[in-house]
Tab-separated table of C-alpha atoms in Angstrom:
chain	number	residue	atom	x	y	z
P	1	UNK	CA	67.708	-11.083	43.472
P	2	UNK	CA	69.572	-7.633	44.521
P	3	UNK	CA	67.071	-5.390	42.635
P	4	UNK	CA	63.986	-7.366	43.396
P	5	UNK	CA	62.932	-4.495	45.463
P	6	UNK	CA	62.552	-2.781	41.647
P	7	UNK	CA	59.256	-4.715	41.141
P	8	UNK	CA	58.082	-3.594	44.156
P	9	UNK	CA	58.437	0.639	42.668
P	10	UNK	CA	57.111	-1.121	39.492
P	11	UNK	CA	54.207	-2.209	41.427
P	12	UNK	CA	53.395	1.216	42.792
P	13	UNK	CA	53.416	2.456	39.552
P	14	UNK	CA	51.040	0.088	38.068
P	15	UNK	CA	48.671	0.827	41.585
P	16	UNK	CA	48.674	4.105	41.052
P	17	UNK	CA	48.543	4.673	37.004
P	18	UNK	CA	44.821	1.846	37.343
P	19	UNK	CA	43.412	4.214	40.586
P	20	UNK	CA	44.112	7.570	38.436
P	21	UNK	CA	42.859	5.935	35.132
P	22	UNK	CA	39.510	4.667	37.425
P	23	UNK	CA	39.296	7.956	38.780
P	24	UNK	CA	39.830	10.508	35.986
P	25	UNK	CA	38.549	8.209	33.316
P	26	UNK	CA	36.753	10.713	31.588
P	27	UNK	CA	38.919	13.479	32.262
P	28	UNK	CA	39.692	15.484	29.131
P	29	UNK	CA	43.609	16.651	29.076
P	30	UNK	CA	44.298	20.592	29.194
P	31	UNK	CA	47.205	20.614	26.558
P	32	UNK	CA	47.499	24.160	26.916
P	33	UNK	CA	48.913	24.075	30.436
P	34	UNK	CA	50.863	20.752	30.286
P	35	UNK	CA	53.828	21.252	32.408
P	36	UNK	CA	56.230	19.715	29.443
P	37	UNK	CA	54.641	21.723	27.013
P	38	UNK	CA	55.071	24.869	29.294
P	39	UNK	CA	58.969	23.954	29.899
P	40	UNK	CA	59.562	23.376	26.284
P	41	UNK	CA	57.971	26.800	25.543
P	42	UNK	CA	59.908	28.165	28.241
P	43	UNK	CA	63.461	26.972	27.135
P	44	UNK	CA	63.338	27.262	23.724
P	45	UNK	CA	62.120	30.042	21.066
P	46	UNK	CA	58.844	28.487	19.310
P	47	UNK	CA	57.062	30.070	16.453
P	48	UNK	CA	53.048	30.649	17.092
P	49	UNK	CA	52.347	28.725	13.579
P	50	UNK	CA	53.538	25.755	11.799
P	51	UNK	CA	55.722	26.122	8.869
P	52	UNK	CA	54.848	23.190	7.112
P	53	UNK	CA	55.986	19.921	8.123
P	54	UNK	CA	59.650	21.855	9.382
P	55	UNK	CA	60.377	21.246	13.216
P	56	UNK	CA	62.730	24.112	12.789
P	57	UNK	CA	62.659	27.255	11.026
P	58	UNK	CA	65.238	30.247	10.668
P	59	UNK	CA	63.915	33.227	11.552
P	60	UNK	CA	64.515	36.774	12.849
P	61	UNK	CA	64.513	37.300	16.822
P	62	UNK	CA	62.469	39.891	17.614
P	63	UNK	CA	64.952	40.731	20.344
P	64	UNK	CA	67.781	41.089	18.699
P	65	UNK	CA	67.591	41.784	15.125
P	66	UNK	CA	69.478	38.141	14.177
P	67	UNK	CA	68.437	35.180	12.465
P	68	UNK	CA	68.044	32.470	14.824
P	69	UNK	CA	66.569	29.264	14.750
P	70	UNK	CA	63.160	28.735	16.012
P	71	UNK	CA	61.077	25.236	16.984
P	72	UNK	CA	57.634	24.602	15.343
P	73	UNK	CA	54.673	23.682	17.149
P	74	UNK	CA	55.047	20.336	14.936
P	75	UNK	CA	57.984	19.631	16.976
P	76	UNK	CA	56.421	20.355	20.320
P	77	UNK	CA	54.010	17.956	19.532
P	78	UNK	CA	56.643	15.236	18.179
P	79	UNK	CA	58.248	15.941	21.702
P	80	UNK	CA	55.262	15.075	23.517
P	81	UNK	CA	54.323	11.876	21.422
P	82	UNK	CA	57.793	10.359	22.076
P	83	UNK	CA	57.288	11.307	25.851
P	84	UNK	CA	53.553	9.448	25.665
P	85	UNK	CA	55.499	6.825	24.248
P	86	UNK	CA	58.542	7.121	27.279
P	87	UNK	CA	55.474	6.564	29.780
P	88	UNK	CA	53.290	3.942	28.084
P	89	UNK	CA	57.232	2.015	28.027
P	90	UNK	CA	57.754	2.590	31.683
P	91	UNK	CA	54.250	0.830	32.603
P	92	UNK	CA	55.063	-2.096	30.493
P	93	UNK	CA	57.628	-3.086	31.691
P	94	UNK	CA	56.686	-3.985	35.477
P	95	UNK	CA	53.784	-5.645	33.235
P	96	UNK	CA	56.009	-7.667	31.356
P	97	UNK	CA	58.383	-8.478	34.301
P	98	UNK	CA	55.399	-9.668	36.657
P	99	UNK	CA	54.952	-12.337	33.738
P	100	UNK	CA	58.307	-13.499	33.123
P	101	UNK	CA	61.553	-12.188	33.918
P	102	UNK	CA	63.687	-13.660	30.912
P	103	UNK	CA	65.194	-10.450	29.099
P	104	UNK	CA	64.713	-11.722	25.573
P	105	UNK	CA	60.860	-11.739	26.382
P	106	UNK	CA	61.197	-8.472	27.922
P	107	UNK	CA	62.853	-6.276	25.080
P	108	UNK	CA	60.992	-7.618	21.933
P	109	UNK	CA	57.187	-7.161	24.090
P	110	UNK	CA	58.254	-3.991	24.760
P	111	UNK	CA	59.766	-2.805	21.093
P	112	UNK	CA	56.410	-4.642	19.714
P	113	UNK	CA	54.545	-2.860	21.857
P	114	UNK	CA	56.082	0.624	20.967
P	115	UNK	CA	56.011	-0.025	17.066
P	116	UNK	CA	52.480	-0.647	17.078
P	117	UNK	CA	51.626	1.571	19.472
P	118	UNK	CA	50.691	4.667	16.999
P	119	UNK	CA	49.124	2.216	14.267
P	120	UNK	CA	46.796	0.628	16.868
P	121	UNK	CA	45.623	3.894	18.662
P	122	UNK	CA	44.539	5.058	15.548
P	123	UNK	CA	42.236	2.177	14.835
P	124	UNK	CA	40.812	2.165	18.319
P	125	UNK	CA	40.305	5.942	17.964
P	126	UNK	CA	37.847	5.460	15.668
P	127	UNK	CA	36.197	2.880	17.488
P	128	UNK	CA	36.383	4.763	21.035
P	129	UNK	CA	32.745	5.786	21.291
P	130	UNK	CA	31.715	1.631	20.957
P	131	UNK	CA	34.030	1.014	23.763
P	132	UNK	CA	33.693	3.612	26.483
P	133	UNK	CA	33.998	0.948	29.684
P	134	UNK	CA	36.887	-0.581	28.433
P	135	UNK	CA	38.935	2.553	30.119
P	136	UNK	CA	37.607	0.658	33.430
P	137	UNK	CA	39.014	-2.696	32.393
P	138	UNK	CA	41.875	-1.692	31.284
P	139	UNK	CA	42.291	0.422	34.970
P	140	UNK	CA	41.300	-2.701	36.855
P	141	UNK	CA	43.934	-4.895	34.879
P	142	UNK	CA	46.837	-2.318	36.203
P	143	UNK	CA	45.440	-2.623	39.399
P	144	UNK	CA	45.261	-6.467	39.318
P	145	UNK	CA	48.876	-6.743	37.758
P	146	UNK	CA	50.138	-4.283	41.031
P	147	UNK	CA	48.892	-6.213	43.120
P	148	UNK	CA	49.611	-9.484	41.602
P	149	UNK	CA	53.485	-8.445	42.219
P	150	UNK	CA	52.959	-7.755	46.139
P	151	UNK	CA	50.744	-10.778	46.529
P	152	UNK	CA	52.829	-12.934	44.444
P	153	UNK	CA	55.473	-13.127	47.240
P	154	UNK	CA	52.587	-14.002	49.670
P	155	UNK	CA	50.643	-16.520	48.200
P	156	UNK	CA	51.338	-19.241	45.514
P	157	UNK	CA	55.055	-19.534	46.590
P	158	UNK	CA	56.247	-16.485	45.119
P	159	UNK	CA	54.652	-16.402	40.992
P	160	UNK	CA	50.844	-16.269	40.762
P	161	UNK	CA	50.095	-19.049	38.056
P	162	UNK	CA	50.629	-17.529	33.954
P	163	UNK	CA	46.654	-19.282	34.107
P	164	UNK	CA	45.253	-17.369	37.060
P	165	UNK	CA	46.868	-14.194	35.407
P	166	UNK	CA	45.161	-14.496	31.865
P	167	UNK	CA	42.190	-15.687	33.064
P	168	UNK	CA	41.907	-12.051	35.121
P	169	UNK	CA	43.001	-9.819	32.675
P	170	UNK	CA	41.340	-11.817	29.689
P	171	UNK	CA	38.044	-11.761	31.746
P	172	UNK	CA	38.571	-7.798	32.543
P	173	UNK	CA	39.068	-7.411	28.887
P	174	UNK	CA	36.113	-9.177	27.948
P	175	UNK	CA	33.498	-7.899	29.982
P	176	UNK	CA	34.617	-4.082	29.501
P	177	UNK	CA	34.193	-4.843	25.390
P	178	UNK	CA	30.886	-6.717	25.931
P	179	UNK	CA	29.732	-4.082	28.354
P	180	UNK	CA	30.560	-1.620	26.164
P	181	UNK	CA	28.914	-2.926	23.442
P	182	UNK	CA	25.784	-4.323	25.424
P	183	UNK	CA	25.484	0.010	26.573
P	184	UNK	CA	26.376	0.910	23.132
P	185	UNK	CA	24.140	-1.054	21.057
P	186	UNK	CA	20.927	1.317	20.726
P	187	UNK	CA	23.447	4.655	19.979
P	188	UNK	CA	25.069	2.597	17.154
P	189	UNK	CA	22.091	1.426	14.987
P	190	UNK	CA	20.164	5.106	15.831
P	191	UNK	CA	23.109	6.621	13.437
């Protein structure tokens, strides 16, 4: 175990994505002034409209008088996506690993995860308004997984029980979607 120390940065992670998700949980993004978005815009020429669905376009600097080739904001966006995706990936994985550590398990969960990530945020997009608390649950679950992998060395001789663990983060899971729907009942048949 030379890089067990890993789970422990893993673990941070996980601590401090559930705190920032419990404390900004309805915090609305500023995608205007996203510090990606600003670098992008900074390093590379970007046209102020789309051009269809082209990420690139030919067009004449300003500048100089040349054709050059420009970015769309369809690509900026593209860019961003992938980099949601890069982040969602690097929480799942000390989520994974604090459930088993066999690679095989590791890499499909996580390609799995990835490929439906997209399809399954658009059917819970439509659904978000039914299940506001579940942004809690979901919080409390990385905070429980965290510390499950600095008390894990501590208490039950090094692996808190695969039972123990669903039982938490099913029960989390659970009573954010019955909350939700128990607070959301009234504003659902009012429409």
């Amino acid at each position: 175990m030379e890089f067990s120390w890993v789970m422990y940065l893993f673990a941070v992670i996980l601590l401090a994505t559930g705190i920032k998700m419990l404390i900004m949980v309805d915090h609305q993004p500023d995608i205007a002034n996203n510090p990606v978005l600003r670098f992008l815009k900074s390093h590379m020429r970007v046209t102020e409209t789309l051009h269809g669905q082209a990420f690139t376009v030919r067009q004449v600097n300003q500048n100089t008088g040349k054709t050059v080739l420009f970015a769309t904001p369809l690509l900026l966006c593209l860019i961003l996506v992938e980099i949601a995706d890069l982040v969602f990936a690097i929480d799942s994985v000390p989520a994974i690993f604090a459930i088993t550590p066999d690679p095989f398990i590791v890499y499909t969960s996580n390609i799995f995860a990835i490929l439906g990530l997209r399809a399954l945020y658009f059917a819970l997009a439509a659904m978000v308004h039914r299940f506001h608390y579940l942004k809690y649950a979901l919080a409390l679950v990385l905070i429980f997984i965290g510390a499950k992998i600095f008390l894990g060395d501590f208490m039950f001789d090094g692996k808190v029980p695969a039972s123990i663990s669903l039982a938490v983060t099913g029960g989390l899971l659970a009573a954010g979607i019955v909350f939700s729907l128990f607070k959301t009942r009234n504003k659902n048949s009012s429409n």
